[in-house]
């Protein structure tokens, strides 16, 4: 299970993809598990655990209001959780600001469900199950 990993939101997907695709296998022993230079998404794992993901910033903005709420968003945390609705509610109960309610995302994967919150510092966190 991918407990917590970083997703970079990039405007230059092709160039950023090629950079990490060349370096992560050599430096970390990472394996690309999803995506190509065409985007909009790619990810790398080490020993079955997510270590980095890239997502085209414009594609992410279609899901979460990046530009209005925090125009400087370049990274986000991502966690796989057993129950997206319960995790979202728990985050809100502990002071998170809503950034996108729980929703099914079949275009991202046949069983993908996610929600987005912002921690007290304003960092974006995606809660997902699949």
Tab-separated table of N, CA, C and O in Angstrom:
chain	number	residue	atom	x	y	z
A	1	UNK	N	0.839	-1.174	0.000
A	1	UNK	CA	0.000	0.000	0.000
A	1	UNK	C	0.888	1.242	0.000
A	1	UNK	O	1.858	1.318	0.730
A	2	UNK	N	0.551	2.216	-0.827
A	2	UNK	CA	1.273	3.484	-0.872
A	2	UNK	C	0.777	4.362	0.268
A	2	UNK	O	-0.231	5.046	0.146
A	3	UNK	N	1.481	4.349	1.380
A	3	UNK	CA	1.044	5.088	2.560
A	3	UNK	C	1.094	6.592	2.329
A	3	UNK	O	0.164	7.310	2.650
A	4	UNK	N	2.195	7.083	1.776
A	4	UNK	CA	2.346	8.515	1.549
A	4	UNK	C	3.480	8.733	0.549
A	4	UNK	O	4.565	8.197	0.726
A	5	UNK	N	3.205	9.491	-0.498
A	5	UNK	CA	4.251	9.823	-1.462
A	5	UNK	C	3.984	11.208	-2.032
A	5	UNK	O	2.907	11.768	-1.848
A	6	UNK	N	4.963	11.747	-2.707
A	6	UNK	CA	4.871	13.082	-3.291
A	6	UNK	C	4.436	12.990	-4.746
A	6	UNK	O	4.900	12.138	-5.491
A	7	UNK	N	3.557	13.896	-5.128
A	7	UNK	CA	3.182	14.052	-6.535
A	7	UNK	C	3.585	15.464	-6.940
A	7	UNK	O	3.193	16.433	-6.300
A	8	UNK	N	4.377	15.577	-7.988
A	8	UNK	CA	4.766	16.879	-8.518
A	8	UNK	C	3.755	17.296	-9.580
A	8	UNK	O	3.431	16.520	-10.482
A	9	UNK	N	3.283	18.516	-9.472
A	9	UNK	CA	2.355	19.079	-10.451
A	9	UNK	C	3.189	19.920	-11.397
A	9	UNK	O	3.779	20.915	-10.995
A	10	UNK	N	3.256	19.500	-12.648
A	10	UNK	CA	4.220	20.100	-13.561
A	10	UNK	C	3.556	20.726	-14.786
A	10	UNK	O	2.588	20.194	-15.318
A	11	UNK	N	4.098	21.848	-15.190
A	11	UNK	CA	3.666	22.518	-16.417
A	11	UNK	C	4.470	22.022	-17.622
A	11	UNK	O	4.032	22.169	-18.751
A	12	UNK	N	5.636	21.457	-17.368
A	12	UNK	CA	6.518	20.957	-18.433
A	12	UNK	C	6.630	19.439	-18.276
A	12	UNK	O	7.690	18.912	-17.960
A	13	UNK	N	5.525	18.753	-18.516
A	13	UNK	CA	5.453	17.319	-18.218
A	13	UNK	C	6.518	16.517	-18.956
A	13	UNK	O	7.234	15.730	-18.341
A	14	UNK	N	6.619	16.691	-20.252
A	14	UNK	CA	7.553	15.887	-21.060
A	14	UNK	C	8.987	16.004	-20.539
A	14	UNK	O	9.662	14.999	-20.308
A	15	UNK	N	9.447	17.210	-20.329
A	15	UNK	CA	10.818	17.443	-19.866
A	15	UNK	C	11.035	16.893	-18.452
A	15	UNK	O	12.058	16.261	-18.162
A	16	UNK	N	10.057	17.116	-17.579
A	16	UNK	CA	10.168	16.627	-16.199
A	16	UNK	C	10.128	15.110	-16.163
A	16	UNK	O	10.894	14.477	-15.425
A	17	UNK	N	9.256	14.512	-16.983
A	17	UNK	CA	9.182	13.045	-17.074
A	17	UNK	C	10.540	12.475	-17.488
A	17	UNK	O	11.043	11.539	-16.858
A	18	UNK	N	11.125	13.008	-18.529
A	18	UNK	CA	12.405	12.485	-19.027
A	18	UNK	C	13.514	12.620	-17.973
A	18	UNK	O	14.360	11.736	-17.839
A	19	UNK	N	13.498	13.700	-17.223
A	19	UNK	CA	14.476	13.913	-16.157
A	19	UNK	C	14.374	12.805	-15.109
A	19	UNK	O	15.353	12.111	-14.818
A	20	UNK	N	13.181	12.602	-14.559
A	20	UNK	CA	13.021	11.592	-13.503
A	20	UNK	C	13.110	10.173	-14.039
A	20	UNK	O	13.621	9.284	-13.351
A	21	UNK	N	12.649	9.955	-15.268
A	21	UNK	CA	12.716	8.604	-15.832
A	21	UNK	C	14.162	8.176	-16.064
A	21	UNK	O	14.494	6.995	-15.973
A	22	UNK	N	15.038	9.137	-16.313
A	22	UNK	CA	16.454	8.829	-16.491
A	22	UNK	C	17.167	8.629	-15.160
A	22	UNK	O	18.076	7.793	-15.062
A	23	UNK	N	16.762	9.358	-14.123
A	23	UNK	CA	17.511	9.346	-12.871
A	23	UNK	C	16.989	8.402	-11.791
A	23	UNK	O	17.781	7.810	-11.060
A	24	UNK	N	15.682	8.274	-11.646
A	24	UNK	CA	15.145	7.460	-10.546
A	24	UNK	C	15.571	5.992	-10.602
A	24	UNK	O	15.913	5.421	-9.561
A	25	UNK	N	15.592	5.350	-11.777
A	25	UNK	CA	16.057	3.963	-11.797
A	25	UNK	C	17.513	3.819	-11.357
A	25	UNK	O	17.860	2.917	-10.593
A	26	UNK	N	18.355	4.725	-11.801
A	26	UNK	CA	19.773	4.659	-11.481
A	26	UNK	C	20.065	5.030	-10.029
A	26	UNK	O	20.804	4.332	-9.335
A	27	UNK	N	19.461	6.102	-9.565
A	27	UNK	CA	19.776	6.608	-8.236
A	27	UNK	C	19.042	5.892	-7.106
A	27	UNK	O	19.574	5.753	-6.013
A	28	UNK	N	17.791	5.462	-7.365
A	28	UNK	CA	16.982	4.864	-6.307
A	28	UNK	C	16.587	3.414	-6.570
A	28	UNK	O	15.994	2.780	-5.704
A	29	UNK	N	16.858	2.929	-7.764
A	29	UNK	CA	16.388	1.595	-8.126
A	29	UNK	C	14.900	1.578	-8.400
A	29	UNK	O	14.244	0.534	-8.305
A	30	UNK	N	14.336	2.724	-8.745
A	30	UNK	CA	12.900	2.837	-8.989
A	30	UNK	C	12.522	2.257	-10.351
A	30	UNK	O	13.316	2.277	-11.289
A	31	UNK	N	11.302	1.775	-10.421
A	31	UNK	CA	10.729	1.251	-11.657
A	31	UNK	C	9.518	2.104	-12.023
A	31	UNK	O	8.671	2.371	-11.174
A	32	UNK	N	9.463	2.519	-13.289
A	32	UNK	CA	8.273	3.248	-13.729
A	32	UNK	C	7.117	2.266	-13.789
A	32	UNK	O	7.197	1.231	-14.428
A	33	UNK	N	6.028	2.605	-13.134
A	33	UNK	CA	4.865	1.724	-13.079
A	33	UNK	C	3.706	2.203	-13.941
A	33	UNK	O	2.855	1.406	-14.312
A	34	UNK	N	3.680	3.494	-14.237
A	34	UNK	CA	2.608	4.053	-15.058
A	34	UNK	C	3.143	5.239	-15.848
A	34	UNK	O	3.988	5.967	-15.364
A	35	UNK	N	2.579	5.440	-17.031
A	35	UNK	CA	2.783	6.666	-17.759
A	35	UNK	C	3.880	6.654	-18.799
A	35	UNK	O	4.712	5.752	-18.853
A	36	UNK	N	3.826	7.683	-19.628
A	36	UNK	CA	4.804	7.931	-20.682
A	36	UNK	C	5.084	9.433	-20.720
A	36	UNK	O	4.429	10.214	-20.023
A	37	UNK	N	6.001	9.831	-21.564
A	37	UNK	CA	6.353	11.244	-21.696
A	37	UNK	C	5.182	12.094	-22.189
A	37	UNK	O	5.174	13.307	-22.003
A	38	UNK	N	4.183	11.454	-22.787
A	38	UNK	CA	3.023	12.191	-23.284
A	38	UNK	C	2.104	12.624	-22.153
A	38	UNK	O	1.249	13.479	-22.330
A	39	UNK	N	2.228	12.005	-20.967
A	39	UNK	CA	1.424	12.380	-19.812
A	39	UNK	C	-0.037	11.997	-19.949
A	39	UNK	O	-0.382	11.224	-20.824
A	40	UNK	N	-0.898	12.447	-19.123
A	40	UNK	CA	-0.668	13.495	-18.137
A	40	UNK	C	-0.189	12.978	-16.778
A	40	UNK	O	-0.037	13.751	-15.839
A	41	UNK	N	0.071	11.652	-16.663
A	41	UNK	CA	0.412	11.077	-15.363
A	41	UNK	C	1.514	10.039	-15.533
A	41	UNK	O	1.536	9.312	-16.517
A	42	UNK	N	2.391	9.974	-14.538
A	42	UNK	CA	3.409	8.917	-14.496
A	42	UNK	C	3.795	8.693	-13.038
A	42	UNK	O	3.674	9.605	-12.210
A	43	UNK	N	4.239	7.461	-12.728
A	43	UNK	CA	4.668	7.185	-11.356
A	43	UNK	C	5.782	6.145	-11.349
A	43	UNK	O	5.921	5.350	-12.280
A	44	UNK	N	6.572	6.173	-10.263
A	44	UNK	CA	7.690	5.258	-10.066
A	44	UNK	C	7.575	4.659	-8.671
A	44	UNK	O	7.213	5.349	-7.707
A	45	UNK	N	7.921	3.368	-8.554
A	45	UNK	CA	7.889	2.647	-7.282
A	45	UNK	C	9.265	2.068	-6.979
A	45	UNK	O	10.053	1.804	-7.892
A	46	UNK	N	9.517	1.858	-5.696
A	46	UNK	CA	10.650	1.078	-5.221
A	46	UNK	C	10.074	0.000	-4.317
A	46	UNK	O	9.351	0.314	-3.362
A	47	UNK	N	10.350	-1.254	-4.645
A	47	UNK	CA	9.846	-2.380	-3.854
A	47	UNK	C	8.335	-2.319	-3.651
A	47	UNK	O	7.829	-2.582	-2.566
A	48	UNK	N	7.604	-1.934	-4.695
A	48	UNK	CA	6.151	-1.912	-4.638
A	48	UNK	C	5.543	-0.720	-3.926
A	48	UNK	O	4.331	-0.635	-3.786
A	49	UNK	N	6.355	0.217	-3.492
A	49	UNK	CA	5.864	1.419	-2.805
A	49	UNK	C	6.084	2.635	-3.696
A	49	UNK	O	7.164	2.829	-4.237
A	50	UNK	N	5.065	3.458	-3.816
A	50	UNK	CA	5.193	4.672	-4.604
A	50	UNK	C	6.234	5.601	-4.013
A	50	UNK	O	6.266	5.822	-2.807
A	51	UNK	N	7.128	6.114	-4.867
A	51	UNK	CA	8.132	7.072	-4.401
A	51	UNK	C	7.951	8.451	-5.032
A	51	UNK	O	8.310	9.452	-4.425
A	52	UNK	N	7.395	8.493	-6.238
A	52	UNK	CA	7.177	9.776	-6.897
A	52	UNK	C	6.144	9.597	-7.994
A	52	UNK	O	6.117	8.581	-8.682
A	53	UNK	N	5.327	10.623	-8.143
A	53	UNK	CA	4.390	10.680	-9.260
A	53	UNK	C	4.452	12.072	-9.868
A	53	UNK	O	4.751	13.044	-9.173
A	54	UNK	N	4.191	12.146	-11.151
A	54	UNK	CA	4.070	13.413	-11.866
A	54	UNK	C	2.649	13.510	-12.394
A	54	UNK	O	2.080	12.507	-12.842
A	55	UNK	N	2.105	14.704	-12.361
A	55	UNK	CA	0.780	14.931	-12.934
A	55	UNK	C	0.810	16.282	-13.623
A	55	UNK	O	1.332	17.266	-13.066
A	56	UNK	N	0.284	16.334	-14.824
A	56	UNK	CA	0.188	17.584	-15.553
A	56	UNK	C	-0.652	18.567	-14.736
A	56	UNK	O	-1.763	18.250	-14.309
A	57	UNK	N	-0.108	19.734	-14.491
A	57	UNK	CA	-0.764	20.708	-13.619
A	57	UNK	C	-2.138	21.113	-14.149
A	57	UNK	O	-3.084	21.267	-13.377
A	58	UNK	N	-2.284	21.280	-15.449
A	58	UNK	CA	-3.586	21.660	-16.015
A	58	UNK	C	-4.611	20.549	-15.811
A	58	UNK	O	-5.780	20.826	-15.526
A	59	UNK	N	-4.194	19.303	-15.944
A	59	UNK	CA	-5.111	18.180	-15.718
A	59	UNK	C	-5.548	18.138	-14.254
A	59	UNK	O	-6.706	17.859	-13.950
A	60	UNK	N	-4.625	18.403	-13.334
A	60	UNK	CA	-4.978	18.419	-11.909
A	60	UNK	C	-5.896	19.581	-11.596
A	60	UNK	O	-6.832	19.459	-10.807
A	61	UNK	N	-5.664	20.724	-12.233
A	61	UNK	CA	-6.493	21.906	-11.994
A	61	UNK	C	-7.938	21.674	-12.401
A	61	UNK	O	-8.843	22.299	-11.852
A	62	UNK	N	-8.168	20.748	-13.329
A	62	UNK	CA	-9.534	20.419	-13.722
A	62	UNK	C	-10.275	19.707	-12.596
A	62	UNK	O	-11.498	19.686	-12.567
A	63	UNK	N	-9.537	19.136	-11.645
A	63	UNK	CA	-10.130	18.399	-10.533
A	63	UNK	C	-10.171	19.227	-9.263
A	63	UNK	O	-11.118	19.177	-8.500
A	64	UNK	N	-9.132	19.994	-9.007
A	64	UNK	CA	-9.005	20.803	-7.790
A	64	UNK	C	-8.743	22.239	-8.210
A	64	UNK	O	-7.975	22.485	-9.130
A	65	UNK	N	-9.354	23.171	-7.538
A	65	UNK	CA	-9.179	24.586	-7.866
A	65	UNK	C	-7.787	25.056	-7.461
A	65	UNK	O	-7.601	25.684	-6.431
A	66	UNK	N	-6.788	24.747	-8.250
A	66	UNK	CA	-5.417	25.123	-7.926
A	66	UNK	C	-5.181	26.613	-8.105
A	66	UNK	O	-4.609	27.268	-7.255
A	67	UNK	N	-5.593	27.131	-9.220
A	67	UNK	CA	-5.229	28.493	-9.565
A	67	UNK	C	-5.861	29.525	-8.644
A	67	UNK	O	-5.204	30.474	-8.241
A	68	UNK	N	-7.116	29.328	-8.255
A	68	UNK	CA	-7.776	30.300	-7.405
A	68	UNK	C	-7.276	30.202	-5.965
A	68	UNK	O	-7.003	31.193	-5.317
A	69	UNK	N	-7.175	29.002	-5.437
A	69	UNK	CA	-6.872	28.823	-4.020
A	69	UNK	C	-5.390	28.992	-3.702
A	69	UNK	O	-5.037	29.575	-2.696
A	70	UNK	N	-4.538	28.438	-4.530
A	70	UNK	CA	-3.095	28.484	-4.250
A	70	UNK	C	-2.335	28.421	-5.568
A	70	UNK	O	-1.952	27.358	-6.018
A	71	UNK	N	-2.118	29.562	-6.182
A	71	UNK	CA	-1.490	29.562	-7.505
A	71	UNK	C	-0.070	29.011	-7.526
A	71	UNK	O	0.458	28.720	-8.578
A	72	UNK	N	0.540	28.838	-6.363
A	72	UNK	CA	1.908	28.342	-6.321
A	72	UNK	C	2.005	26.840	-6.097
A	72	UNK	O	3.104	26.322	-5.902
A	73	UNK	N	0.872	26.138	-6.092
A	73	UNK	CA	0.926	24.684	-5.898
A	73	UNK	C	1.844	24.047	-6.929
A	73	UNK	O	1.661	24.216	-8.123
A	74	UNK	N	2.842	23.331	-6.460
A	74	UNK	CA	3.743	22.574	-7.326
A	74	UNK	C	3.865	21.136	-6.848
A	74	UNK	O	4.353	20.281	-7.567
A	75	UNK	N	3.480	20.884	-5.598
A	75	UNK	CA	3.536	19.532	-5.053
A	75	UNK	C	2.270	19.254	-4.271
A	75	UNK	O	1.538	20.167	-3.878
A	76	UNK	N	2.014	17.972	-4.062
A	76	UNK	CA	0.927	17.553	-3.195
A	76	UNK	C	1.294	16.220	-2.581
A	76	UNK	O	2.102	15.476	-3.138
A	77	UNK	N	0.741	15.956	-1.426
A	77	UNK	CA	0.896	14.649	-0.805
A	77	UNK	C	-0.239	13.767	-1.270
A	77	UNK	O	-1.346	14.251	-1.523
A	78	UNK	N	0.032	12.471	-1.387
A	78	UNK	CA	-0.991	11.516	-1.810
A	78	UNK	C	-0.926	10.325	-0.866
A	78	UNK	O	0.156	9.812	-0.590
A	79	UNK	N	-2.096	9.902	-0.378
A	79	UNK	CA	-2.162	8.724	0.493
A	79	UNK	C	-3.282	7.807	0.041
A	79	UNK	O	-4.384	8.263	-0.277
A	80	UNK	N	-2.978	6.530	0.060
A	80	UNK	CA	-4.006	5.519	-0.183
A	80	UNK	C	-4.643	5.210	1.165
A	80	UNK	O	-3.937	4.913	2.137
A	81	UNK	N	-5.962	5.318	1.235
A	81	UNK	CA	-6.701	5.104	2.476
A	81	UNK	C	-7.786	4.050	2.238
A	81	UNK	O	-8.239	3.879	1.112
A	82	UNK	N	-8.217	3.356	3.296
A	82	UNK	CA	-9.239	2.327	3.112
A	82	UNK	C	-10.608	2.893	2.746
A	82	UNK	O	-11.377	2.253	2.028
A	83	UNK	N	-10.950	4.088	3.257
A	83	UNK	CA	-12.273	4.676	3.047
A	83	UNK	C	-12.096	6.174	2.819
A	83	UNK	O	-11.803	6.921	3.760
A	84	UNK	N	-12.269	6.606	1.588
A	84	UNK	CA	-12.057	8.013	1.235
A	84	UNK	C	-13.008	8.927	1.998
A	84	UNK	O	-12.609	9.962	2.520
A	85	UNK	N	-14.277	8.544	2.081
A	85	UNK	CA	-15.254	9.395	2.770
A	85	UNK	C	-14.876	9.587	4.241
A	85	UNK	O	-14.912	10.709	4.756
A	86	UNK	N	-14.518	8.503	4.918
A	86	UNK	CA	-14.151	8.581	6.334
A	86	UNK	C	-12.875	9.405	6.520
A	86	UNK	O	-12.784	10.209	7.459
A	87	UNK	N	-11.888	9.217	5.642
A	87	UNK	CA	-10.636	9.966	5.744
A	87	UNK	C	-10.886	11.453	5.518
A	87	UNK	O	-10.339	12.302	6.238
A	88	UNK	N	-11.711	11.780	4.536
A	88	UNK	CA	-12.040	13.173	4.239
A	88	UNK	C	-12.713	13.831	5.447
A	88	UNK	O	-12.321	14.919	5.873
A	89	UNK	N	-13.682	13.148	6.023
A	89	UNK	CA	-14.387	13.666	7.197
A	89	UNK	C	-13.431	13.847	8.368
A	89	UNK	O	-13.461	14.872	9.064
A	90	UNK	N	-12.555	12.875	8.606
A	90	UNK	CA	-11.584	12.973	9.698
A	90	UNK	C	-10.671	14.181	9.505
A	90	UNK	O	-10.373	14.912	10.464
A	91	UNK	N	-10.225	14.402	8.272
A	91	UNK	CA	-9.363	15.558	7.999
A	91	UNK	C	-10.096	16.864	8.293
A	91	UNK	O	-9.546	17.763	8.935
A	92	UNK	N	-11.333	16.970	7.824
A	92	UNK	CA	-12.112	18.187	8.071
A	92	UNK	C	-12.334	18.386	9.568
A	92	UNK	O	-12.243	19.514	10.075
A	93	UNK	N	-12.605	17.302	10.283
A	93	UNK	CA	-12.819	17.376	11.734
A	93	UNK	C	-11.573	17.858	12.472
A	93	UNK	O	-11.673	18.377	13.580
A	94	UNK	N	-10.419	17.671	11.873
A	94	UNK	CA	-9.162	18.077	12.500
A	94	UNK	C	-8.593	19.367	11.917
A	94	UNK	O	-7.406	19.670	12.077
A	95	UNK	N	-9.416	20.114	11.220
A	95	UNK	CA	-9.007	21.439	10.784
A	95	UNK	C	-8.602	21.598	9.339
A	95	UNK	O	-8.197	22.692	8.937
A	96	UNK	N	-8.686	20.543	8.538
A	96	UNK	CA	-8.356	20.682	7.116
A	96	UNK	C	-9.435	21.501	6.409
A	96	UNK	O	-10.603	21.502	6.815
A	97	UNK	N	-9.044	22.169	5.349
A	97	UNK	CA	-9.991	22.890	4.501
A	97	UNK	C	-10.335	22.008	3.306
A	97	UNK	O	-9.448	21.374	2.731
A	98	UNK	N	-11.603	21.943	2.927
A	98	UNK	CA	-11.958	21.123	1.771
A	98	UNK	C	-11.387	21.719	0.488
A	98	UNK	O	-11.384	22.928	0.297
A	99	UNK	N	-10.874	20.856	-0.391
A	99	UNK	CA	-10.363	21.297	-1.690
A	99	UNK	C	-11.026	20.530	-2.829
A	99	UNK	O	-10.892	20.900	-3.986
A	100	UNK	N	-11.711	19.463	-2.524
A	100	UNK	CA	-12.435	18.663	-3.512
A	100	UNK	C	-13.093	17.507	-2.789
A	100	UNK	O	-12.403	16.698	-2.173
A	101	UNK	N	-14.419	17.401	-2.834
A	101	UNK	CA	-15.123	16.358	-2.091
A	101	UNK	C	-14.862	14.961	-2.657
A	101	UNK	O	-14.383	14.824	-3.790
A	102	UNK	N	-15.164	13.933	-1.890
A	102	UNK	CA	-15.005	12.566	-2.392
A	102	UNK	C	-15.753	12.373	-3.710
A	102	UNK	O	-16.888	12.834	-3.867
A	103	UNK	N	-15.082	11.711	-4.651
A	103	UNK	CA	-15.683	11.476	-5.965
A	103	UNK	C	-15.039	10.254	-6.609
A	103	UNK	O	-13.860	9.976	-6.387
A	104	UNK	N	-15.822	9.539	-7.385
A	104	UNK	CA	-15.296	8.447	-8.197
A	104	UNK	C	-14.580	9.059	-9.397
A	104	UNK	O	-15.031	10.063	-9.952
A	105	UNK	N	-13.454	8.463	-9.784
A	105	UNK	CA	-12.652	8.958	-10.915
A	105	UNK	C	-12.342	7.805	-11.873
A	105	UNK	O	-11.191	7.393	-12.017
A	106	UNK	N	-13.352	7.270	-12.544
A	106	UNK	CA	-13.094	6.132	-13.433
A	106	UNK	C	-12.122	6.460	-14.566
A	106	UNK	O	-11.454	5.569	-15.085
A	107	UNK	N	-11.981	7.736	-14.928
A	107	UNK	CA	-11.024	8.117	-15.973
A	107	UNK	C	-9.591	7.955	-15.489
A	107	UNK	O	-8.669	7.906	-16.284
A	108	UNK	N	-9.362	7.857	-14.170
A	108	UNK	CA	-8.036	7.664	-13.596
A	108	UNK	C	-7.765	6.197	-13.295
A	108	UNK	O	-6.625	5.814	-13.068
A	109	UNK	N	-8.789	5.396	-13.232
A	109	UNK	CA	-8.680	3.968	-12.935
A	109	UNK	C	-10.069	3.439	-12.644
A	109	UNK	O	-10.901	4.176	-12.108
A	110	UNK	N	-10.345	2.198	-12.995
A	110	UNK	CA	-11.716	1.686	-12.908
A	110	UNK	C	-12.332	1.733	-11.509
A	110	UNK	O	-13.547	1.863	-11.386
A	111	UNK	N	-11.529	1.681	-10.462
A	111	UNK	CA	-12.084	1.720	-9.104
A	111	UNK	C	-11.568	2.911	-8.298
A	111	UNK	O	-11.723	2.948	-7.074
A	112	UNK	N	-10.964	3.891	-8.970
A	112	UNK	CA	-10.375	5.039	-8.279
A	112	UNK	C	-11.449	5.932	-7.666
A	112	UNK	O	-12.429	6.283	-8.308
A	113	UNK	N	-11.242	6.273	-6.419
A	113	UNK	CA	-12.064	7.254	-5.706
A	113	UNK	C	-11.091	8.147	-4.938
A	113	UNK	O	-10.113	7.667	-4.377
A	114	UNK	N	-11.351	9.465	-4.928
A	114	UNK	CA	-10.452	10.346	-4.187
A	114	UNK	C	-11.176	11.567	-3.658
A	114	UNK	O	-12.325	11.837	-3.993
A	115	UNK	N	-10.465	12.289	-2.806
A	115	UNK	CA	-10.907	13.569	-2.264
A	115	UNK	C	-9.647	14.384	-2.010
A	115	UNK	O	-8.547	13.837	-1.918
A	116	UNK	N	-9.823	15.691	-1.886
A	116	UNK	CA	-8.679	16.581	-1.668
A	116	UNK	C	-8.968	17.528	-0.522
A	116	UNK	O	-10.071	18.080	-0.427
A	117	UNK	N	-7.953	17.723	0.326
A	117	UNK	CA	-8.035	18.669	1.432
A	117	UNK	C	-6.751	19.488	1.468
A	117	UNK	O	-5.765	19.134	0.827
A	118	UNK	N	-6.805	20.577	2.227
A	118	UNK	CA	-5.618	21.371	2.486
A	118	UNK	C	-5.359	21.359	3.987
A	118	UNK	O	-6.278	21.577	4.778
A	119	UNK	N	-4.109	21.069	4.351
A	119	UNK	CA	-3.738	21.071	5.766
A	119	UNK	C	-3.729	22.514	6.278
A	119	UNK	O	-3.935	23.453	5.499
A	120	UNK	N	-3.523	22.718	7.583
A	120	UNK	CA	-3.552	24.087	8.110
A	120	UNK	C	-2.556	25.043	7.464
A	120	UNK	O	-2.765	26.255	7.469
A	121	UNK	N	-1.490	24.525	6.880
A	121	UNK	CA	-0.504	25.358	6.189
A	121	UNK	C	-0.897	25.631	4.742
A	121	UNK	O	-0.272	26.428	4.051
A	122	UNK	N	-1.934	24.936	4.262
A	122	UNK	CA	-2.401	25.120	2.890
A	122	UNK	C	-1.888	24.093	1.910
A	122	UNK	O	-2.172	24.167	0.712
A	123	UNK	N	-1.126	23.098	2.384
A	123	UNK	CA	-0.620	22.051	1.494
A	123	UNK	C	-1.753	21.147	1.032
A	123	UNK	O	-2.633	20.780	1.819
A	124	UNK	N	-1.699	20.772	-0.226
A	124	UNK	CA	-2.722	19.930	-0.827
A	124	UNK	C	-2.443	18.473	-0.533
A	124	UNK	O	-1.308	17.994	-0.670
A	125	UNK	N	-3.485	17.712	-0.142
A	125	UNK	CA	-3.366	16.301	0.180
A	125	UNK	C	-4.495	15.552	-0.509
A	125	UNK	O	-5.659	15.870	-0.329
A	126	UNK	N	-4.117	14.579	-1.326
A	126	UNK	CA	-5.105	13.721	-1.986
A	126	UNK	C	-5.254	12.428	-1.189
A	126	UNK	O	-4.277	11.752	-0.892
A	127	UNK	N	-6.493	12.087	-0.888
A	127	UNK	CA	-6.839	10.822	-0.229
A	127	UNK	C	-7.456	9.946	-1.297
A	127	UNK	O	-8.388	10.370	-1.985
A	128	UNK	N	-6.937	8.734	-1.476
A	128	UNK	CA	-7.436	7.909	-2.577
A	128	UNK	C	-7.587	6.451	-2.172
A	128	UNK	O	-6.915	5.973	-1.262
A	129	UNK	N	-8.495	5.779	-2.871
A	129	UNK	CA	-8.624	4.326	-2.746
A	129	UNK	C	-8.845	3.780	-4.144
A	129	UNK	O	-9.384	4.456	-5.026
A	130	UNK	N	-8.386	2.548	-4.345
A	130	UNK	CA	-8.565	1.882	-5.634
A	130	UNK	C	-8.428	0.390	-5.452
A	130	UNK	O	-7.994	-0.086	-4.422
